[in-house]
Amino acid sequence: MIGRLFGYVSQRVPSLLYRVSLMMKPQVVFVLGGPGAGKGTQCCKIVESYNYTHLSAGDLLREERAREGSEFGQLIANYIKEGKIVPVEITINLLKKAMEETMQKDEKKFRFLIDGFPRNEDNLQGWNTVMDGKADVKFVLFFDCGNEVCINRCLERGKSSGRSDDNRESLEKRIQTYLQSTRPIIELYEKHGKVRTVDASRSVDEVFADVKAVLDKEG
Ligand code: ADP
Ligand code: C5P
Ligand code: MG
């Protein structure tokens, strides 16, 4: 009798745990900074040492641009080249789908670094509308880097990236978009004490040392 009961319980426990974990709300860190500040580089390093999944809004948009049959391909291409922010309806769906797919594959993967989002008021409103109550934003990891350093890094990256926006003309527009649209979003989070700033103008390893200190403290 006891044996049968034990067998019953041990069979039930994993499915119970599985259900609890399915209820785990995504824990999100927004990663922001100018173009070339090193967001992608640092996110890759975080993923190596911490249990986070890296989702770059820019990468998702570039994938969607390249997807055969995408109704948004041309629009995305135009926006990227012009350094403008794609309407959030497109971006939020890509992010939500990527988060859901990640959690469906592995229920333990509920921590996300969302890189390059929210980049303007429209992005933020879209997030609040679609994700309100569905995910917790822990904080914003802000890579602070001067415009000149950002531009030079992107021009260097442009030698091999093949990106349509890693050229001086697009970069000037991207910097304007960053200053006019993204900085106010960072300032908004700052007012709520939710920004963790790292000086991103130093070497990759020096920046990462600070990133680690932030993540170790935040848990
Ligand atoms: P972002 O995702 O913020 O646009 P990336 O991580 O793609 O930036 O970095 C932009 C370019 O600068 C890449 O070529 C990368 O190798 C380089 N890079 C990144 N971090 C540093 C750093 N701390 N010092 C020098 N170069 C860097
Ligand atoms: O972050 P990344 O440099 O990859 O972004 C490249 C471009 O993708 C941006 O300049 C912008 O045109 C587009 N983008 C966007 N909305 C986001 C993130 C990126 O429109 N939230
Ligand atoms: Mg990037």
Tab-separated table of C-alpha atoms and ligand atoms in Angstrom:
chain	number	residue	atom	x	y	z
A	1	MET	CA	0.000	0.000	0.000
A	2	ILE	CA	2.723	2.477	1.100
A	3	GLY	CA	4.833	1.417	-1.884
A	4	ARG	CA	1.955	2.005	-4.261
A	5	LEU	CA	1.248	5.379	-2.656
A	6	PHE	CA	4.918	6.351	-2.994
A	7	GLY	CA	4.897	5.288	-6.608
A	8	TYR	CA	1.799	7.356	-7.216
A	9	VAL	CA	3.294	10.432	-5.522
A	10	SER	CA	6.676	10.180	-7.260
A	11	GLN	CA	4.902	9.891	-10.592
A	12	ARG	CA	2.787	12.947	-9.817
A	13	VAL	CA	5.582	15.170	-8.462
A	14	PRO	CA	7.380	15.897	-11.731
A	15	SER	CA	4.176	16.882	-13.456
A	16	LEU	CA	3.277	19.129	-10.532
A	17	LEU	CA	6.702	20.758	-10.620
A	18	TYR	CA	6.383	21.111	-14.349
A	19	ARG	CA	3.093	22.925	-13.917
A	20	VAL	CA	4.510	25.250	-11.270
A	21	SER	CA	7.441	26.076	-13.520
A	22	LEU	CA	5.076	26.781	-16.402
A	23	MET	CA	3.554	29.472	-14.239
A	24	MET	CA	6.976	31.094	-13.801
A	25	LYS	CA	6.717	34.640	-15.085
A	26	PRO	CA	9.483	35.724	-17.449
A	27	GLN	CA	12.087	37.831	-15.617
A	28	VAL	CA	13.371	40.513	-17.941
A	29	VAL	CA	16.408	42.774	-18.045
A	30	PHE	CA	16.185	45.451	-20.730
A	31	VAL	CA	19.617	46.168	-22.232
A	32	LEU	CA	20.043	49.665	-23.643
A	33	GLY	CA	22.819	51.926	-24.929
A	34	GLY	CA	23.859	53.675	-28.122
A	35	PRO	CA	24.565	51.828	-31.364
A	36	GLY	CA	27.911	50.065	-30.884
A	37	ALA	CA	27.966	50.514	-27.112
A	38	GLY	CA	28.602	46.760	-26.821
A	39	LYS	CA	25.134	45.471	-25.894
A	40	GLY	CA	25.370	42.333	-28.021
A	41	THR	CA	28.972	41.616	-26.999
A	42	GLN	CA	28.174	41.850	-23.287
A	43	CYS	CA	24.918	39.881	-23.594
A	44	CYS	CA	26.855	36.988	-25.190
A	45	LYS	CA	29.254	37.040	-22.256
A	46	ILE	CA	26.407	37.120	-19.728
A	47	VAL	CA	24.808	34.066	-21.355
A	48	GLU	CA	28.093	32.126	-20.906
A	49	SER	CA	28.059	32.604	-17.117
A	50	TYR	CA	24.443	33.238	-16.108
A	51	ASN	CA	21.154	31.550	-16.783
A	52	TYR	CA	19.829	34.130	-19.225
A	53	THR	CA	18.530	33.921	-22.776
A	54	HIS	CA	19.617	36.759	-25.033
A	55	LEU	CA	16.991	38.225	-27.355
A	56	SER	CA	18.144	41.114	-29.527
A	57	ALA	CA	15.241	43.114	-30.985
A	58	GLY	CA	17.519	44.187	-33.859
A	59	ASP	CA	18.498	40.575	-34.620
A	60	LEU	CA	14.846	39.488	-34.569
A	61	LEU	CA	13.931	42.303	-36.953
A	62	ARG	CA	16.801	41.410	-39.308
A	63	GLU	CA	15.633	37.768	-39.270
A	64	GLU	CA	12.079	38.850	-40.056
A	65	ARG	CA	13.391	41.091	-42.865
A	66	ALA	CA	15.138	38.051	-44.372
A	67	ARG	CA	12.232	35.629	-43.885
A	68	GLU	CA	10.746	34.578	-47.185
A	69	GLY	CA	7.130	35.677	-47.480
A	70	SER	CA	7.345	38.217	-44.669
A	71	GLU	CA	4.863	41.004	-45.243
A	72	PHE	CA	7.093	43.352	-43.231
A	73	GLY	CA	10.436	42.683	-44.942
A	74	GLN	CA	10.557	45.859	-47.010
A	75	LEU	CA	9.265	48.090	-44.229
A	76	ILE	CA	11.864	46.744	-41.802
A	77	ALA	CA	14.644	47.207	-44.366
A	78	ASN	CA	13.657	50.857	-44.858
A	79	TYR	CA	13.458	51.607	-41.156
A	80	ILE	CA	16.813	49.968	-40.395
A	81	LYS	CA	18.633	51.800	-43.176
A	82	GLU	CA	17.154	55.098	-41.968
A	83	GLY	CA	17.987	54.355	-38.334
A	84	LYS	CA	14.307	54.669	-37.413
A	85	ILE	CA	12.389	52.560	-34.913
A	86	VAL	CA	10.069	49.979	-36.457
A	87	PRO	CA	6.407	50.162	-35.266
A	88	VAL	CA	6.120	48.185	-32.059
A	89	GLU	CA	3.314	45.916	-33.286
A	90	ILE	CA	5.935	44.110	-35.380
A	91	THR	CA	8.707	44.048	-32.769
A	92	ILE	CA	6.609	43.039	-29.771
A	93	ASN	CA	5.166	40.052	-31.635
A	94	LEU	CA	8.665	38.856	-32.530
A	95	LEU	CA	9.842	39.271	-28.927
A	96	LYS	CA	6.765	37.598	-27.422
A	97	LYS	CA	7.033	34.657	-29.827
A	98	ALA	CA	10.749	34.213	-29.075
A	99	MET	CA	10.095	34.292	-25.324
A	100	GLU	CA	7.251	31.794	-25.589
A	101	GLU	CA	9.251	29.436	-27.780
A	102	THR	CA	12.208	29.554	-25.383
A	103	MET	CA	10.029	28.763	-22.365
A	104	GLN	CA	8.144	26.021	-24.201
A	105	LYS	CA	11.391	24.265	-25.099
A	106	ASP	CA	12.821	24.542	-21.600
A	107	GLU	CA	10.647	25.666	-18.729
A	108	LYS	CA	13.716	26.636	-16.670
A	109	LYS	CA	14.601	29.329	-19.187
A	110	PHE	CA	12.492	32.198	-17.938
A	111	ARG	CA	15.239	34.832	-17.569
A	112	PHE	CA	15.675	37.105	-20.567
A	113	LEU	CA	18.043	39.835	-21.656
A	114	ILE	CA	16.031	41.945	-24.073
A	115	ASP	CA	18.658	43.851	-26.016
A	116	GLY	CA	17.803	47.075	-27.862
A	117	PHE	CA	14.288	47.459	-26.489
A	118	PRO	CA	12.330	49.583	-25.524
A	119	ARG	CA	13.928	52.170	-27.769
A	120	ASN	CA	11.179	54.804	-27.831
A	121	GLU	CA	7.776	55.728	-26.395
A	122	ASP	CA	5.963	53.535	-28.938
A	123	ASN	CA	8.112	50.501	-27.938
A	124	LEU	CA	7.385	51.116	-24.277
A	125	GLN	CA	3.637	51.491	-24.815
A	126	GLY	CA	3.558	48.322	-26.895
A	127	TRP	CA	5.368	46.411	-24.171
A	128	ASN	CA	2.995	47.724	-21.495
A	129	THR	CA	-0.062	46.848	-23.575
A	130	VAL	CA	0.983	43.337	-24.570
A	131	MET	CA	3.165	42.205	-21.658
A	132	ASP	CA	1.555	43.929	-18.676
A	133	GLY	CA	1.281	41.351	-15.903
A	134	LYS	CA	2.862	38.697	-18.119
A	135	ALA	CA	6.538	39.520	-17.386
A	136	ASP	CA	8.529	41.276	-14.660
A	137	VAL	CA	11.063	43.904	-15.718
A	138	LYS	CA	13.808	43.661	-13.108
A	139	PHE	CA	15.945	46.579	-14.259
A	140	VAL	CA	17.566	48.294	-17.238
A	141	LEU	CA	21.210	47.515	-17.888
A	142	PHE	CA	22.523	50.683	-19.498
A	143	PHE	CA	25.784	50.661	-21.443
A	144	ASP	CA	26.923	54.261	-21.293
A	145	CYS	CA	29.286	55.180	-24.120
A	146	GLY	CA	30.175	58.424	-25.937
A	147	ASN	CA	28.808	58.938	-29.439
A	148	GLU	CA	32.246	59.089	-31.075
A	149	VAL	CA	33.304	55.751	-29.580
A	150	CYS	CA	29.966	54.237	-30.638
A	151	ILE	CA	30.309	55.481	-34.217
A	152	ASN	CA	33.899	54.261	-34.523
A	153	ARG	CA	33.016	50.810	-33.203
A	154	CYS	CA	30.143	50.482	-35.678
A	155	LEU	CA	32.305	51.669	-38.588
A	156	GLU	CA	34.880	49.043	-37.606
A	157	ARG	CA	32.125	46.412	-37.318
A	158	GLY	CA	30.847	47.558	-40.743
A	159	LYS	CA	34.020	46.268	-42.401
A	160	SER	CA	32.724	42.719	-41.901
A	161	SER	CA	29.138	42.860	-40.588
A	162	GLY	CA	27.422	43.313	-43.943
A	163	ARG	CA	24.861	45.450	-42.082
A	164	SER	CA	23.082	48.054	-44.205
A	165	ASP	CA	23.244	50.536	-41.301
A	166	ASP	CA	26.913	50.299	-40.261
A	167	ASN	CA	27.900	53.256	-42.469
A	168	ARG	CA	28.432	56.884	-41.555
A	169	GLU	CA	25.177	58.164	-43.091
A	170	SER	CA	22.943	55.637	-41.288
A	171	LEU	CA	24.987	55.965	-38.116
A	172	GLU	CA	24.376	59.685	-37.850
A	173	LYS	CA	20.632	58.998	-38.047
A	174	ARG	CA	20.901	56.145	-35.522
A	175	ILE	CA	22.699	58.408	-33.045
A	176	GLN	CA	19.984	61.070	-33.482
A	177	THR	CA	17.286	58.457	-32.863
A	178	TYR	CA	19.179	57.269	-29.799
A	179	LEU	CA	19.520	60.779	-28.368
A	180	GLN	CA	15.979	61.911	-29.189
A	181	SER	CA	13.981	58.742	-28.553
A	182	THR	CA	15.928	56.240	-26.452
A	183	ARG	CA	17.604	58.483	-23.886
A	184	PRO	CA	14.227	59.738	-22.588
A	185	ILE	CA	13.169	56.103	-22.006
A	186	ILE	CA	16.356	55.464	-20.012
A	187	GLU	CA	15.695	58.645	-18.020
A	188	LEU	CA	12.155	57.495	-17.305
A	189	TYR	CA	13.430	54.216	-15.830
A	190	GLU	CA	16.117	56.165	-13.978
A	191	LYS	CA	13.405	58.142	-12.179
A	192	HIS	CA	12.023	54.835	-10.910
A	193	GLY	CA	15.474	53.757	-9.688
A	194	LYS	CA	15.537	50.967	-12.251
A	195	VAL	CA	18.723	51.754	-14.200
A	196	ARG	CA	22.074	50.060	-13.605
A	197	THR	CA	24.692	52.034	-15.518
A	198	VAL	CA	27.996	50.621	-16.707
A	199	ASP	CA	30.772	52.703	-18.312
A	200	ALA	CA	30.934	50.921	-21.670
A	201	SER	CA	33.799	52.938	-23.172
A	202	ARG	CA	36.447	50.635	-21.657
A	203	SER	CA	37.700	47.224	-22.786
A	204	VAL	CA	35.287	44.293	-23.131
A	205	ASP	CA	36.694	42.609	-20.009
A	206	GLU	CA	36.607	45.751	-17.885
A	207	VAL	CA	32.996	46.367	-18.870
A	208	PHE	CA	32.103	42.759	-18.143
A	209	ALA	CA	33.630	42.954	-14.659
A	210	ASP	CA	31.128	45.728	-13.854
A	211	VAL	CA	28.284	43.812	-15.499
A	212	LYS	CA	29.078	40.802	-13.310
A	213	ALA	CA	29.033	42.979	-10.196
A	214	VAL	CA	25.560	44.250	-11.157
A	215	LEU	CA	24.169	40.773	-11.877
A	216	ASP	CA	25.687	39.221	-8.757
A	217	LYS	CA	24.124	41.939	-6.644
A	218	GLU	CA	20.705	41.766	-8.299
A	219	GLY	CA	20.520	37.977	-8.053
B	1	ADP	P1	25.746	46.906	-29.934
B	1	ADP	O1	25.042	45.572	-29.858
B	1	ADP	O2	25.549	47.733	-28.719
B	1	ADP	O3	25.421	47.661	-31.176
B	1	ADP	P2	28.174	45.303	-30.333
B	1	ADP	O4	28.256	44.428	-29.145
B	1	ADP	O5	27.701	44.698	-31.598
B	1	ADP	O6	27.309	46.620	-29.989
B	1	ADP	O7	29.602	45.958	-30.533
B	1	ADP	C1	29.859	46.853	-31.625
B	1	ADP	C2	31.254	46.609	-32.152
B	1	ADP	O8	32.205	47.037	-31.179
B	1	ADP	C3	31.568	45.153	-32.431
B	1	ADP	O9	32.414	45.081	-33.556
B	1	ADP	C4	32.304	44.678	-31.168
B	1	ADP	O10	33.209	43.652	-31.448
B	1	ADP	C5	33.002	45.937	-30.717
B	1	ADP	N1	33.055	46.076	-29.254
B	1	ADP	C6	32.128	45.712	-28.349
B	1	ADP	N2	32.495	46.053	-27.105
B	1	ADP	C7	33.699	46.655	-27.215
B	1	ADP	C8	34.610	47.243	-26.262
B	1	ADP	N3	34.337	47.268	-24.941
B	1	ADP	N4	35.749	47.778	-26.721
B	1	ADP	C9	36.022	47.775	-28.049
B	1	ADP	N5	35.227	47.232	-28.991
B	1	ADP	C10	34.056	46.692	-28.593
B	2	C5P	O1	20.054	47.038	-31.844
B	2	C5P	P1	20.495	47.066	-33.260
B	2	C5P	O2	21.677	47.955	-33.489
B	2	C5P	O3	20.685	45.685	-33.827
B	2	C5P	O4	19.283	47.712	-34.063
B	2	C5P	C1	19.402	47.961	-35.454
B	2	C5P	C2	18.188	48.659	-35.962
B	2	C5P	O5	17.022	47.841	-35.808
B	2	C5P	C3	17.804	49.968	-35.289
B	2	C5P	O6	18.602	51.065	-35.704
B	2	C5P	C4	16.348	50.097	-35.721
B	2	C5P	O7	16.218	50.524	-37.059
B	2	C5P	C5	15.883	48.641	-35.618
B	2	C5P	N1	15.287	48.399	-34.297
B	2	C5P	C6	13.986	48.842	-34.078
B	2	C5P	N2	13.392	48.657	-32.858
B	2	C5P	C7	14.064	48.072	-31.860
B	2	C5P	C8	15.389	47.604	-32.058
B	2	C5P	C9	15.974	47.794	-33.293
B	2	C5P	O8	13.363	49.391	-34.991
B	2	C5P	N3	13.475	47.941	-30.666
B	3	MG	MG	23.565	44.744	-31.151
